[in-house]
Short mmCIF file of C-alpha atoms and ligand atoms in Angstrom, two decimals:
data_model
loop_
_atom_site.label_atom_id
_atom_site.label_comp_id
_atom_site.label_asym_id
_atom_site.label_seq_id
_atom_site.Cartn_x
_atom_site.Cartn_y
_atom_site.Cartn_z
CA MET A 23 66.95 33.11 145.61
CA LEU A 24 69.19 35.23 147.87
CA ASP A 25 67.34 36.85 150.80
CA VAL A 26 68.77 40.30 151.45
CA GLY A 27 68.59 42.63 154.46
CA ILE A 28 69.67 46.27 154.34
CA VAL A 29 70.95 48.29 157.32
CA GLY A 30 70.91 52.02 156.53
CA CYS A 31 68.04 53.45 154.48
CA GLY A 32 69.82 56.52 153.08
CA ALA A 33 71.07 57.15 149.55
CA ILE A 34 72.71 53.75 148.93
CA GLY A 35 70.14 51.71 150.90
CA THR A 36 67.26 53.31 148.99
CA ILE A 37 68.78 52.77 145.53
CA LEU A 38 69.56 49.14 146.42
CA ALA A 39 66.12 48.47 147.89
CA ARG A 40 64.36 49.89 144.81
CA PHE A 41 66.53 47.87 142.44
CA ILE A 42 66.01 44.61 144.31
CA THR A 43 62.23 44.98 144.51
CA GLU A 44 61.74 46.32 140.97
CA ASP A 45 64.35 44.64 138.76
CA ALA A 46 66.44 41.93 140.28
CA SER A 47 65.95 38.28 139.58
CA GLY A 48 67.59 35.98 142.11
CA LEU A 49 67.42 38.61 144.88
CA ARG A 50 64.61 39.18 147.41
CA LEU A 51 64.55 42.11 149.85
CA VAL A 52 63.17 40.66 153.08
CA SER A 53 64.19 43.12 155.77
CA ILE A 54 65.40 46.69 156.31
CA SER A 55 66.62 48.70 159.26
CA ASP A 56 67.74 52.24 160.11
CA ARG A 57 68.61 53.93 163.39
CA HIS A 58 65.83 56.39 162.53
CA ILE A 59 62.75 54.16 162.34
CA GLU A 60 60.87 56.78 160.29
CA LYS A 61 63.45 56.37 157.49
CA SER A 62 62.89 52.60 157.29
CA GLU A 63 59.11 53.10 157.47
CA ARG A 64 59.20 55.70 154.71
CA LEU A 65 61.30 53.47 152.47
CA ALA A 66 59.23 50.34 153.19
CA SER A 67 56.03 52.19 152.29
CA THR A 68 57.34 52.84 148.76
CA LEU A 69 58.26 49.19 148.08
CA THR A 70 56.17 46.27 146.81
CA PRO A 71 56.34 43.74 148.35
CA GLN A 72 57.13 45.53 151.60
CA PRO A 73 60.13 44.20 153.56
CA LEU A 74 59.97 43.69 157.32
CA ILE A 75 61.43 46.41 159.55
CA GLU A 76 63.67 44.63 162.04
CA SER A 77 66.71 44.91 164.28
CA VAL A 78 70.01 43.62 162.89
CA SER A 79 69.84 40.47 165.03
CA GLN A 80 66.27 39.69 163.90
CA MET A 81 67.33 40.25 160.30
CA ALA A 82 70.34 37.95 160.68
CA GLU A 83 68.04 35.02 161.62
CA HIS A 84 66.58 34.76 158.12
CA THR A 85 68.79 36.56 155.56
CA ASP A 86 71.51 35.20 153.31
CA VAL A 87 73.29 38.54 153.04
CA ILE A 88 73.11 41.75 155.05
CA VAL A 89 74.14 44.98 153.34
CA GLU A 90 75.65 47.62 155.63
CA SER A 91 74.93 51.01 154.02
CA ALA A 92 74.83 53.03 157.25
CA SER A 93 78.05 54.44 158.73
CA VAL A 94 81.55 53.46 159.84
CA SER A 95 80.30 53.20 163.44
CA ALA A 96 77.56 50.72 162.39
CA VAL A 97 80.02 48.25 160.85
CA PRO A 98 81.25 46.35 163.96
CA GLU A 99 77.74 45.44 165.18
CA VAL A 100 76.26 44.73 161.75
CA ALA A 101 79.20 42.62 160.56
CA ARG A 102 79.63 40.69 163.84
CA THR A 103 75.90 39.90 164.01
CA ALA A 104 75.63 38.86 160.36
CA LEU A 105 78.78 36.71 160.34
CA SER A 106 78.09 34.98 163.64
CA HIS A 107 74.67 33.92 162.26
CA GLY A 108 76.41 32.52 159.16
CA SER A 109 75.00 35.29 156.94
CA GLN A 110 77.23 37.02 154.38
CA VAL A 111 77.83 40.74 154.86
CA MET A 112 78.47 43.48 152.33
CA ILE A 113 80.22 46.54 153.76
CA MET A 114 79.83 49.97 152.17
CA SER A 115 81.40 51.97 155.03
CA VAL A 116 84.70 50.28 154.23
CA GLY A 117 86.67 52.92 156.15
CA ALA A 118 85.82 50.81 159.22
CA LEU A 119 88.06 48.04 157.86
CA ALA A 120 91.06 50.41 157.98
CA ASP A 121 91.21 49.31 161.65
CA PRO A 122 93.43 46.20 161.43
CA GLU A 123 92.08 44.70 164.68
CA LEU A 124 88.45 44.88 163.56
CA ARG A 125 89.41 43.61 160.10
CA SER A 126 91.17 40.51 161.39
CA GLU A 127 88.42 39.83 163.95
CA LEU A 128 85.78 39.90 161.19
CA VAL A 129 87.86 37.78 158.81
CA GLU A 130 88.32 35.15 161.56
CA LEU A 131 84.57 35.23 162.28
CA ALA A 132 83.78 34.76 158.58
CA LYS A 133 86.18 31.79 158.38
CA LYS A 134 84.77 30.21 161.54
CA ASN A 135 81.19 30.48 160.26
CA ASN A 136 82.04 29.54 156.68
CA THR A 137 80.70 32.78 155.27
CA LYS A 138 82.03 35.88 153.48
CA ILE A 139 82.60 39.64 153.73
CA HIS A 140 82.07 41.56 150.47
CA VAL A 141 83.48 45.02 149.78
CA PRO A 142 82.29 46.54 146.47
CA SER A 143 84.65 48.75 144.44
CA GLY A 144 82.39 51.66 145.40
CA ALA A 145 83.22 55.04 143.91
CA ILE A 146 86.50 53.98 142.23
CA ILE A 147 87.40 51.88 139.22
CA GLY A 148 90.44 49.70 138.61
CA ILE A 149 90.20 47.29 141.56
CA ASP A 150 90.11 44.42 139.04
CA GLY A 151 93.54 45.39 137.66
CA ILE A 152 95.00 45.96 141.11
CA LYS A 153 93.88 42.52 142.31
CA ALA A 154 95.54 40.89 139.29
CA ALA A 155 98.74 42.99 139.53
CA LYS A 156 99.01 42.22 143.26
CA ILE A 157 99.75 38.56 142.46
CA ILE A 158 103.31 39.58 141.51
CA GLY A 159 103.43 42.84 143.48
CA MET A 160 103.20 46.55 142.61
CA LYS A 161 105.78 49.23 143.23
CA ARG A 162 103.51 52.28 143.02
CA VAL A 163 99.79 52.96 143.63
CA VAL A 164 98.64 56.59 143.61
CA LEU A 165 95.12 57.95 144.13
CA LYS A 166 94.51 61.45 142.77
CA THR A 167 91.20 62.88 143.96
CA ARG A 168 89.79 66.12 142.57
CA LYS A 169 86.83 67.82 144.28
CA HIS A 170 85.10 71.18 144.38
CA PRO A 171 86.54 73.25 147.29
CA GLU A 172 83.06 73.29 148.89
CA SER A 173 83.21 69.50 149.46
CA LEU A 174 86.60 69.80 151.18
CA LYS A 175 85.82 72.72 153.48
CA ASP A 176 84.96 70.71 156.60
CA ALA A 177 88.04 68.45 156.43
CA PRO A 178 90.23 68.53 159.57
CA TYR A 179 93.34 69.09 157.41
CA ILE A 180 91.90 72.27 155.83
CA LYS A 181 91.03 73.69 159.25
CA GLU A 182 94.34 72.68 160.85
CA LYS A 183 96.46 74.15 157.99
CA ARG A 184 94.13 77.19 157.69
CA ILE A 185 93.85 76.75 153.93
CA ASN A 186 91.65 79.40 152.35
CA LEU A 187 89.71 77.42 149.74
CA ASP A 188 87.51 80.43 148.83
CA SER A 189 90.47 82.19 147.23
CA LEU A 190 91.15 79.40 144.69
CA THR A 191 90.54 80.24 141.03
CA GLU A 192 92.11 77.13 139.48
CA GLU A 193 92.94 73.51 140.27
CA THR A 194 95.33 73.40 143.26
CA LEU A 195 97.13 70.49 144.93
CA ILE A 196 96.29 70.81 148.63
CA PHE A 197 97.43 67.47 150.11
CA THR A 198 99.98 64.75 149.46
CA GLY A 199 100.56 61.88 151.83
CA THR A 200 99.90 58.20 152.45
CA ALA A 201 96.42 56.68 152.40
CA ARG A 202 96.75 56.27 156.19
CA GLU A 203 97.40 60.03 156.59
CA ALA A 204 94.63 60.92 154.12
CA THR A 205 91.94 59.08 156.08
CA THR A 206 92.45 61.27 159.16
CA ALA A 207 93.11 64.46 157.16
CA PHE A 208 90.07 63.97 154.87
CA PRO A 209 87.63 61.51 156.53
CA THR A 210 85.12 61.91 153.66
CA ASN A 211 87.70 60.26 151.40
CA ILE A 212 88.07 57.36 153.81
CA ASN A 213 86.05 54.77 151.85
CA VAL A 214 87.89 55.27 148.57
CA ALA A 215 91.33 55.29 150.23
CA ALA A 216 90.47 52.22 152.33
CA THR A 217 89.13 50.18 149.37
CA LEU A 218 92.21 51.02 147.32
CA SER A 219 94.67 50.25 150.15
CA LEU A 220 93.01 46.99 151.16
CA SER A 221 92.91 45.68 147.58
CA GLY A 222 96.48 46.77 146.84
CA ILE A 223 99.66 47.53 148.77
CA GLY A 224 98.24 48.79 152.08
CA PRO A 225 97.66 52.25 153.59
CA GLU A 226 101.34 53.06 154.30
CA LYS A 227 102.52 52.47 150.72
CA THR A 228 99.50 53.87 148.83
CA SER A 229 100.00 57.56 147.97
CA VAL A 230 97.15 60.07 147.91
CA GLU A 231 97.00 63.50 146.28
CA ILE A 232 93.97 65.73 146.81
CA TYR A 233 93.22 68.66 144.52
CA ALA A 234 90.63 71.40 144.95
CA ASP A 235 89.15 72.70 141.71
CA PRO A 236 86.45 75.42 141.73
CA HIS A 237 85.41 74.51 138.16
CA LEU A 238 84.43 70.90 139.00
CA THR A 239 80.84 69.66 139.24
CA ARG A 240 81.78 65.99 139.77
CA ASN A 241 84.20 64.16 142.09
CA VAL A 242 87.06 62.80 140.01
CA HIS A 243 89.24 59.87 141.12
CA GLU A 244 92.31 58.80 139.15
CA ILE A 245 94.34 55.75 140.06
CA GLU A 246 97.87 55.18 138.74
CA VAL A 247 99.42 51.75 139.20
CA GLU A 248 102.89 50.54 138.28
CA GLY A 249 104.51 47.14 138.71
CA SER A 250 106.26 44.32 136.88
CA PHE A 251 102.99 43.70 134.98
CA GLY A 252 103.30 47.17 133.35
CA ARG A 253 101.33 50.31 134.15
CA PHE A 254 97.71 51.49 134.09
CA THR A 255 95.69 54.60 134.88
CA THR A 256 91.96 54.79 135.55
CA ARG A 257 89.81 57.91 135.83
CA VAL A 258 86.20 58.22 136.93
CA GLU A 259 84.08 61.39 136.99
CA ASN A 260 81.33 60.63 139.48
CA VAL A 261 77.79 62.00 139.34
CA PRO A 262 76.47 62.54 142.89
CA SER A 263 73.48 60.45 143.97
CA SER A 264 70.23 62.41 144.15
CA GLU A 265 69.63 61.70 147.88
CA ASN A 266 73.13 62.40 149.17
CA PRO A 267 75.46 64.66 147.13
CA ARG A 268 78.47 63.28 149.06
CA THR A 269 77.77 59.78 147.75
CA SER A 270 78.60 58.93 144.14
CA TYR A 271 75.85 57.19 142.19
CA LEU A 272 78.47 54.68 141.01
CA ALA A 273 78.99 53.50 144.61
CA ALA A 274 75.35 52.41 144.84
CA LEU A 275 75.53 50.80 141.40
CA SER A 276 78.65 48.89 142.43
CA ALA A 277 76.76 47.55 145.46
CA ILE A 278 74.00 46.30 143.12
CA ALA A 279 76.59 44.69 140.82
CA THR A 280 78.22 42.92 143.80
CA LEU A 281 74.86 41.51 144.93
CA LYS A 282 74.01 40.39 141.38
CA LYS A 283 77.40 38.66 141.09
CA MET A 284 76.52 36.53 144.13
CA THR A 285 73.54 35.08 142.24
CA GLU A 286 75.02 34.58 138.77
CA PRO A 287 76.42 31.28 137.50
CA LEU A 288 78.71 33.02 134.95
CA GLN A 289 81.30 35.18 136.74
CA ILE A 290 83.03 37.74 134.52
CA GLY A 291 85.78 40.06 135.72
CA THR A 292 88.46 39.64 138.35
N1 NAD B 329 82.52 52.39 149.44
C1 NAD B 329 82.33 53.55 148.84
O1 NAD B 329 82.97 53.90 147.85
C2 NAD B 329 81.28 54.47 149.39
C3 NAD B 329 80.78 55.51 148.60
C4 NAD B 329 79.80 56.33 149.12
C5 NAD B 329 79.36 56.14 150.43
N2 NAD B 329 79.90 55.16 151.19
C6 NAD B 329 79.48 54.96 152.59
O2 NAD B 329 78.30 54.18 152.63
C7 NAD B 329 77.53 54.56 153.77
C8 NAD B 329 76.11 54.91 153.32
O3 NAD B 329 76.18 56.00 152.42
P1 NAD B 329 74.85 56.83 152.08
O4 NAD B 329 75.23 57.86 151.09
O5 NAD B 329 73.73 55.91 151.81
O6 NAD B 329 74.62 57.57 153.49
P2 NAD B 329 73.30 58.33 153.98
O7 NAD B 329 73.77 59.30 155.01
O8 NAD B 329 72.51 58.82 152.83
O9 NAD B 329 72.46 57.16 154.69
C9 NAD B 329 72.92 56.46 155.80
C10 NAD B 329 71.70 55.92 156.54
O10 NAD B 329 72.16 55.03 157.54
C11 NAD B 329 71.52 55.35 158.79
N3 NAD B 329 72.47 54.98 159.84
C12 NAD B 329 73.62 55.60 160.19
N4 NAD B 329 74.22 54.94 161.20
C13 NAD B 329 73.42 53.88 161.50
C14 NAD B 329 73.50 52.83 162.45
N5 NAD B 329 74.51 52.75 163.33
N6 NAD B 329 72.51 51.90 162.46
C15 NAD B 329 71.46 51.98 161.60
N7 NAD B 329 71.34 52.96 160.67
C16 NAD B 329 72.30 53.91 160.63
C17 NAD B 329 71.22 56.83 158.73
O11 NAD B 329 70.12 57.18 159.56
C18 NAD B 329 70.89 57.03 157.24
O12 NAD B 329 69.51 56.82 156.99
C19 NAD B 329 78.27 55.73 154.42
O13 NAD B 329 79.07 55.28 155.49
C20 NAD B 329 79.15 56.25 153.31
O14 NAD B 329 80.33 56.88 153.80
C21 NAD B 329 80.81 54.32 150.68
#
């Protein structure tokens, strides 16, 4: 039985908590936390059995894995606390790991305490192929993201370049650059770009194209990969989660799959 704690009781935290308490064998939700106590209380009141509501350091005393489903700024404290107590940590706000100093500090802490950091594939598909292809190297990894103009409006790049998204009537390419550039230009794309870069050829060599399309109702991510292994393309059309339209339902499901994988004796997939 794997005892799980969740930090962040929003869209992902809620879906995970419900799954663990209702369906999962091998997983037990023992503790939850949110910076807004009323959110953890509200979630706890809907769950049977009810988890404890605790601080991250209290949680780390008695959990096997802590799931961070809060925010990029929550990652340093949650991950440091979990790892230094020998607990595993699963990071959803993976954009935090784009900081190389924090990443290597956490990896060293995990090694020292003989534990692990898990990063689910989240809202993209194809990480399995990239991990395999990476063994012999890849020469090209491109992420093509398509979103409704409304979801791109607040991006710093749109404001800085004074792009008028309201005037678009068809799909339009609005950004090309590296994954490193994309994370500052479009911070809401940070998790997808960071997961792809970290699993593959890094943020400087991963290319990103962002398209605005007024006809879209789902966020679409395509990944194109080329190397000596051959070539592949993946495409996912993501349904938004009901609690947070900015978060794809698939991201929460991939967190559940990662937790389940930790408990299963038969491991399928790269
Ligand atoms: N890896 C991926 O592909 C992927 C996909 C979607 C979302 N995400 C990320 O996962 C995280 C959670 O997403 P969500 O949709 O559930 O967000 P959400 O906004 O619905 O919920 C986040 C919750 O965390 C709480 N929180 C924020 N900062 C906190 C802190 N420092 N300490 C404790 N609680 C804190 C908030 O009060 C809120 O209840 C976000 O950072 C989001 O960007 C990752």
